[in-house]
Amino acid sequence: MSAPWPPSGRIELPDTDEPYWAPEETMDPEQRRGVVFDKLREQVRYCWERSPFYRELWSDAGVFPETLRTLDDLRHFPFVKKEQIRADQVAHPPFGSNICCPPEAIAHIHGTSGTTGRPTAFAISRDDWLRIAAAHARIMWSFGIRRTDTVFIGSFFSLYLGSWGALIGTEALGARAFPFGAGVPGQTERALEYIDLIRPTAFYGTPSYALHLAKVAAKRGVDPKDFGFKIMFFSGEPGAGIPATKKRIEDTFGAICIDSGSMAEMTPWMTNSECSHRSGMHLWEDLVYTEIVDRETGEPVEGDGEGVPVYTHLERTSQPMIRLYSGDLTHATSDPCPCGRTYRRLPDGIYGRVDDMLIIRGVNVYPNAVENALASVPGVGSEYRIVIERPGELDVFRLEVESTEPSVADAVRDRVKSAAGVGPDVVVHPPDTLETTEFKSRRVDDRRNTAASTPSH
Amino acid sequence: MSAPWPPSGRIELPDTDEPYWAPEETMDPEQRRGVVFDKLREQVRYCWERSPFYRELWSDAGVFPETLRTLDDLRHFPFVKKEQIRADQVAHPPFGSNICCPPEAIAHIHGTSGTTGRPTAFAISRDDWLRIAAAHARIMWSFGIRRTDTVFIGSFFSLYLGSWGALIGTEALGARAFPFGAGVPGQTERALEYIDLIRPTAFYGTPSYALHLAKVAAKRGVDPKDFGFKIMFFSGEPGAGIPATKKRIEDTFGAICIDSGSMAEMTPWMTNSECSHRSGMHLWEDLVYTEIVDRETGEPVEGDGEGVPVYTHLERTSQPMIRLYSGDLTHATSDPCPCGRTYRRLPDGIYGRVDDMLIIRGVNVYPNAVENALASVPGVGSEYRIVIERPGELDVFRLEVESTEPSVADAVRDRVKSAAGVGPDVVVHPPDTLETTEFKSRRVDDRRNTAASTPSH
């Protein structure tokens, strides 16, 4: 006997001292697979009935709701890739043929930034909005947010779903939301004044922006530890899951640094999230079911092998995603977490993308590995640029960093070579020379013939 | 027998064809004063019991909850001015001694921009947030927003309460919110793409921003009439209530232009708002009670005389305002509105401020009167600057405008002289020369000794 589907999104807050929000969190994994399967079956049937997109995709692949007899059968369903969603939205503007709910059920419209081509538009139903809020509240609970917290949201409120998820999760949990936003000239200075005035206990934003805030504070003689943040949670960039960047953030602010986030299409996007123990993002699989698939074969990876997360909604009624192929790279472990949750974890976070791996002089290099190595060298700033050129036959790998000490170059070169397998030419700039962004930084500049730097598969 | 106080904020949506949301809207004014009085009595008692700020202010003035035996007795209560709120917050950081609710009841933290001195911090309780949403939904209903509408919110989401009120009103009404935001470089171009894609039917923002959006559209060869907006509602600037600016917006977009807004402290701020007939903002007095007081005597103005709106909350439990002195200038009429609502109206909107009246060569000049005159001259752009200098004995009044036709200068001078009583030296710049802002424009530059330009009282 399974619970009603979709769940209501209604919230019953646990007692403050209660570490868990829902019984699924500590359930025997095999038993929880039963819970997941019950939800998945309903979700798949819903998609089949409501979504011309899935009817066509699945019919072409020869799969049907009845194909799903066990959770393992999900592997028979085709991946959904971002390009397909975009193409479907072009053919069926604006929300595609996978909208699944009537227009009057839509509560919020968001989308991708559209900086690279046609944007993807997201329409989220009223009920989904409540369920997303409930899911985020539950996950925020796991990293320690309580009703007594004030959550400073230091990211831009517009199309970007990160800010909104953090906001509605905060509201649903009954904590105080301080939706400050970001991105407007001069706003960081004002943020510092307001943080001093309001004393928020938690921060949400991108790692880049947190470090930018710290830098601006330092210039004004303010120690970011004095902000009083206890919990800082992040998405939008991998930094918070990169050990050295995590350590830098924790040392700078005296707060715990929580990595979270999957994809905008998958909202609730916090269903990859660390708990307060920060031992890697848990996969909150009864909210969003996540497979890790082999990058070559596409088959689910056994054990803790590297692969690509593939996400499946279990309780979305608007634009549900069944097997959305993320293109990210990670590996998962079932080793216990001290928190007691039985979810698998991503002990090294999302550490790369299938399509952002650089091949430098024949070696596979992930920018995040370079960032991690770099952050472990004392006296080196958090901003950097990777520049790759091929003036003749050989790749030239240049790493531009910031430091007051030009002599750090050797240490940087050694650490990066040891971590990434290729040693860069290191250029040391004075602090604050490299351009910073207040949002997602773009740090790789590959100037070679692009064909040569594309992964071979 | 009066209704329970505070009201729940729970919403029961009228049928789509129903013009009114609540019986108070068309009630006999005398009967409605009874409704207002019942709410006011509870609100005043609540403040007395919970707010050290009001206990002290009122005790010093010799008034008490018992002083309020009729609605007219409200005149015995002292005004609250912004400086007092700021000073109280400095003494009792961060929210002042008028917070009235426990910290765990606070849902949202906002504030003033703080560009001029210490900001004022707003803490809004969870229940108030619901009531604010319900009030805004009800008022948005009066100017025609229905569940089938998609509301593009083109203002910055941060401290500014305007964006949030429009958002939660939209959500509460069950329409589709498209919270696009504004203020980040390049965002207006993206807004145009998204408007074309999503086809929102309603727009919220500042008049400046709407006209900026139209200008950017025109540069791309897009006619703003093709956006498909049917209803555009505004706050944050007086423009939408200035007849010529309203006409310019309506002609440019082919949509109705709705003026609304009181003050951030008074949220729900839409309680001054036009209905779909645009015959001046109604004072939705059973949501926020508004007196118009004489600028000299401070006594309530009888009839339609000019005065300063003084606002009183009737259902706020966090930071309630009792007789907040706005410093704005307006006049009200009880003449019937075709909509059938029996609220008084501000037929000329908020057309000035007690402290922004300019005295030029001894004549009282309101910048809005200049704007109105200016907008009635064909071929003149919407951006302008008023510059006042006193190089010798006499004031020099310069008005900088934009046009392709230098010859408009004479017409501009004549119209402004006729409307404002003083003729400016007109400088005509080519289009797009004057700096535009995407938010509230600053258009008066008074370079004289400031003492001389301050109103005498």
CSV table of N, CA and C in Angstrom, one decimal, chain B residues 85-159:
chain,number,residue,atom,x,y,z
B,85,ILE,N,11.4,56.7,13.5
B,85,ILE,CA,11.5,55.3,13.4
B,85,ILE,C,13.0,54.9,13.3
B,86,ARG,N,13.8,55.8,12.6
B,86,ARG,CA,15.2,55.5,12.4
B,86,ARG,C,15.9,55.7,13.8
B,87,ALA,N,15.5,56.7,14.5
B,87,ALA,CA,16.2,56.9,15.8
B,87,ALA,C,15.8,55.8,16.8
B,88,ASP,N,14.6,55.3,16.7
B,88,ASP,CA,14.2,54.2,17.6
B,88,ASP,C,15.0,52.9,17.2
B,89,GLN,N,15.3,52.8,15.9
B,89,GLN,CA,16.0,51.6,15.5
B,89,GLN,C,17.5,51.7,15.9
B,90,VAL,N,18.0,52.9,15.9
B,90,VAL,CA,19.4,53.0,16.4
B,90,VAL,C,19.4,52.7,17.9
B,91,ALA,N,18.4,53.1,18.6
B,91,ALA,CA,18.4,52.9,20.1
B,91,ALA,C,18.1,51.4,20.4
B,92,HIS,N,17.3,50.8,19.6
B,92,HIS,CA,16.9,49.4,19.8
B,92,HIS,C,17.1,48.6,18.5
B,93,PRO,N,18.4,48.3,18.2
B,93,PRO,CA,18.7,47.6,16.9
B,93,PRO,C,18.2,46.2,16.9
B,94,PRO,N,17.9,45.6,15.8
B,94,PRO,CA,17.9,46.3,14.5
B,94,PRO,C,16.5,46.8,14.2
B,95,PHE,N,15.4,46.3,14.8
B,95,PHE,CA,14.1,46.5,14.3
B,95,PHE,C,13.3,47.6,15.2
B,96,GLY,N,14.0,48.1,16.2
B,96,GLY,CA,13.3,49.1,17.0
B,96,GLY,C,12.4,48.5,18.1
B,97,SER,N,11.9,49.4,18.9
B,97,SER,CA,11.0,49.0,20.0
B,97,SER,C,9.6,48.8,19.6
B,98,ASN,N,9.3,48.9,18.3
B,98,ASN,CA,8.0,48.7,17.8
B,98,ASN,C,7.8,47.4,17.0
B,99,ILE,N,8.7,46.4,17.3
B,99,ILE,CA,8.6,45.2,16.6
B,99,ILE,C,7.3,44.4,16.9
B,100,CYS,N,6.9,44.4,18.1
B,100,CYS,CA,5.6,43.9,18.5
B,100,CYS,C,5.4,42.4,18.5
B,101,CYS,N,6.3,41.7,17.7
B,101,CYS,CA,6.1,40.2,17.7
B,101,CYS,C,7.4,39.5,18.0
B,102,PRO,N,7.4,38.3,18.5
B,102,PRO,CA,8.6,37.6,18.9
B,102,PRO,C,9.5,37.3,17.6
B,103,PRO,N,10.8,37.2,17.8
B,103,PRO,CA,11.7,37.0,16.6
B,103,PRO,C,11.2,35.8,15.8
B,104,GLU,N,10.7,34.8,16.4
B,104,GLU,CA,10.4,33.6,15.6
B,104,GLU,C,9.1,33.8,14.8
B,105,ALA,N,8.4,34.8,15.0
B,105,ALA,CA,7.2,35.1,14.2
B,105,ALA,C,7.6,35.9,12.9
B,106,ILE,N,8.8,36.3,12.8
B,106,ILE,CA,9.2,37.1,11.6
B,106,ILE,C,9.5,36.2,10.5
B,107,ALA,N,8.9,36.5,9.3
B,107,ALA,CA,9.1,35.7,8.1
B,107,ALA,C,10.1,36.3,7.2
B,108,HIS,N,10.0,37.6,7.0
B,108,HIS,CA,10.8,38.3,6.0
B,108,HIS,C,11.5,39.5,6.6
B,109,ILE,N,12.7,39.8,6.2
B,109,ILE,CA,13.4,41.0,6.6
B,109,ILE,C,13.7,41.8,5.3
B,110,HIS,N,13.3,43.0,5.3
B,110,HIS,CA,13.6,44.0,4.2
B,110,HIS,C,14.1,45.3,4.8
B,111,GLY,N,14.2,46.3,4.0
B,111,GLY,CA,14.7,47.6,4.5
B,111,GLY,C,14.8,48.6,3.5
B,112,THR,N,15.1,49.8,3.9
B,112,THR,CA,15.4,50.9,2.9
B,112,THR,C,16.8,50.7,2.3
B,113,SER,N,17.0,51.4,1.2
B,113,SER,CA,18.3,51.2,0.6
B,113,SER,C,19.4,51.7,1.4
B,114,GLY,N,19.2,52.7,2.3
B,114,GLY,CA,20.3,53.2,3.1
B,114,GLY,C,21.3,54.0,2.3
B,115,THR,N,20.9,54.5,1.1
B,115,THR,CA,21.8,55.4,0.4
B,115,THR,C,22.0,56.7,1.1
B,116,THR,N,21.0,57.1,1.8
B,116,THR,CA,21.1,58.4,2.6
B,116,THR,C,21.1,58.1,4.0
B,117,GLY,N,22.2,57.7,4.6
B,117,GLY,CA,22.3,57.5,6.0
B,117,GLY,C,21.8,56.2,6.5
B,118,ARG,N,21.6,56.0,7.7
B,118,ARG,CA,21.2,54.7,8.4
B,118,ARG,C,19.9,54.2,7.7
B,119,PRO,N,20.0,52.9,7.3
B,119,PRO,CA,18.8,52.4,6.7
B,119,PRO,C,17.7,52.1,7.8
B,120,THR,N,16.5,51.9,7.3
B,120,THR,CA,15.4,51.5,8.2
B,120,THR,C,15.1,50.0,7.9
B,121,ALA,N,15.1,49.2,8.9
B,121,ALA,CA,15.0,47.7,8.7
B,121,ALA,C,13.5,47.4,9.0
B,122,PHE,N,13.0,46.5,8.1
B,122,PHE,CA,11.6,46.1,8.2
B,122,PHE,C,11.6,44.6,8.5
B,123,ALA,N,10.9,44.2,9.5
B,123,ALA,CA,10.7,42.8,9.9
B,123,ALA,C,9.2,42.5,9.8
B,124,ILE,N,8.8,41.6,9.0
B,124,ILE,CA,7.4,41.3,8.7
B,124,ILE,C,7.1,39.9,9.1
B,125,SER,N,6.0,39.9,9.9
B,125,SER,CA,5.7,38.6,10.5
B,125,SER,C,5.0,37.7,9.4
B,126,ARG,N,5.0,36.4,9.7
B,126,ARG,CA,4.4,35.4,8.8
B,126,ARG,C,2.9,35.7,8.5
B,127,ASP,N,2.2,36.1,9.6
B,127,ASP,CA,0.8,36.4,9.4
B,127,ASP,C,0.6,37.7,8.6
B,128,ASP,N,1.4,38.7,8.9
B,128,ASP,CA,1.4,39.9,8.1
B,128,ASP,C,1.7,39.7,6.6
B,129,TRP,N,2.6,38.8,6.4
B,129,TRP,CA,3.0,38.5,5.0
B,129,TRP,C,1.8,38.0,4.3
B,130,LEU,N,1.0,37.1,4.9
B,130,LEU,CA,-0.2,36.5,4.3
B,130,LEU,C,-1.2,37.6,4.1
B,131,ARG,N,-1.4,38.5,5.1
B,131,ARG,CA,-2.4,39.6,4.9
B,131,ARG,C,-2.0,40.6,3.9
B,132,ILE,N,-0.7,40.8,3.8
B,132,ILE,CA,-0.2,41.7,2.7
B,132,ILE,C,-0.5,41.2,1.4
B,133,ALA,N,-0.2,39.9,1.2
B,133,ALA,CA,-0.5,39.2,-0.1
B,133,ALA,C,-2.0,39.3,-0.4
B,134,ALA,N,-2.8,39.0,0.6
B,134,ALA,CA,-4.3,39.0,0.4
B,134,ALA,C,-4.7,40.4,0.0
B,135,ALA,N,-4.2,41.5,0.7
B,135,ALA,CA,-4.6,42.8,0.3
B,135,ALA,C,-4.2,43.2,-1.1
B,136,HIS,N,-3.0,42.8,-1.5
B,136,HIS,CA,-2.5,43.1,-2.8
B,136,HIS,C,-3.3,42.4,-3.9
B,137,ALA,N,-3.6,41.1,-3.6
B,137,ALA,CA,-4.4,40.4,-4.5
B,137,ALA,C,-5.7,41.1,-4.8
B,138,ARG,N,-6.3,41.5,-3.7
B,138,ARG,CA,-7.7,42.1,-3.8
B,138,ARG,C,-7.6,43.4,-4.6
B,139,ILE,N,-6.5,44.2,-4.4
B,139,ILE,CA,-6.4,45.4,-5.1
B,139,ILE,C,-6.0,45.2,-6.6
B,140,MET,N,-5.2,44.2,-6.8
B,140,MET,CA,-4.9,43.9,-8.2
B,140,MET,C,-6.1,43.4,-9.0
B,141,TRP,N,-7.0,42.7,-8.2
B,141,TRP,CA,-8.3,42.3,-8.8
B,141,TRP,C,-9.0,43.5,-9.4
B,142,SER,N,-9.0,44.7,-8.6
B,142,SER,CA,-9.8,45.8,-9.0
B,142,SER,C,-9.3,46.5,-10.3
B,143,PHE,N,-8.0,46.3,-10.6
B,143,PHE,CA,-7.5,46.8,-11.9
B,143,PHE,C,-7.4,45.7,-13.0
B,144,GLY,N,-8.0,44.6,-12.7
B,144,GLY,CA,-8.3,43.7,-13.8
B,144,GLY,C,-7.4,42.4,-13.8
B,145,ILE,N,-6.5,42.2,-12.8
B,145,ILE,CA,-5.7,41.0,-12.9
B,145,ILE,C,-6.6,39.8,-12.5
B,146,ARG,N,-6.5,38.8,-13.3
B,146,ARG,CA,-7.2,37.5,-13.0
B,146,ARG,C,-6.3,36.3,-13.0
B,147,ARG,N,-6.8,35.2,-12.7
B,147,ARG,CA,-5.9,34.0,-12.6
B,147,ARG,C,-5.3,33.7,-14.0
B,148,THR,N,-5.9,34.1,-15.0
B,148,THR,CA,-5.4,33.8,-16.4
B,148,THR,C,-4.2,34.7,-16.8
B,149,ASP,N,-3.9,35.7,-15.9
B,149,ASP,CA,-2.8,36.6,-16.3
B,149,ASP,C,-1.4,36.1,-15.9
B,150,THR,N,-0.4,36.5,-16.7
B,150,THR,CA,1.0,36.3,-16.3
B,150,THR,C,1.6,37.6,-16.1
B,151,VAL,N,2.1,37.8,-14.9
B,151,VAL,CA,2.6,39.1,-14.4
B,151,VAL,C,4.1,39.1,-14.5
B,152,PHE,N,4.6,39.9,-15.4
B,152,PHE,CA,6.1,40.2,-15.5
B,152,PHE,C,6.4,41.2,-14.4
B,153,ILE,N,7.3,40.8,-13.5
B,153,ILE,CA,7.8,41.8,-12.5
B,153,ILE,C,9.1,42.3,-12.8
B,154,GLY,N,9.2,43.5,-13.3
B,154,GLY,CA,10.5,44.1,-13.8
B,154,GLY,C,11.1,45.1,-12.9
B,155,SER,N,11.2,44.7,-11.6
B,155,SER,CA,11.9,45.5,-10.7
B,155,SER,C,12.7,44.7,-9.8
B,156,PHE,N,13.7,45.3,-9.1
B,156,PHE,CA,14.8,44.6,-8.5
B,156,PHE,C,14.2,43.9,-7.2
B,157,PHE,N,14.6,42.6,-7.1
B,157,PHE,CA,14.2,41.9,-5.9
B,157,PHE,C,15.3,41.9,-4.8
B,158,SER,N,15.2,42.7,-3.9
B,158,SER,CA,16.2,42.8,-2.8
B,158,SER,C,15.5,43.4,-1.6
B,159,LEU,N,16.0,44.5,-1.1
B,159,LEU,CA,15.3,45.1,0.1
B,159,LEU,C,14.0,45.7,-0.3
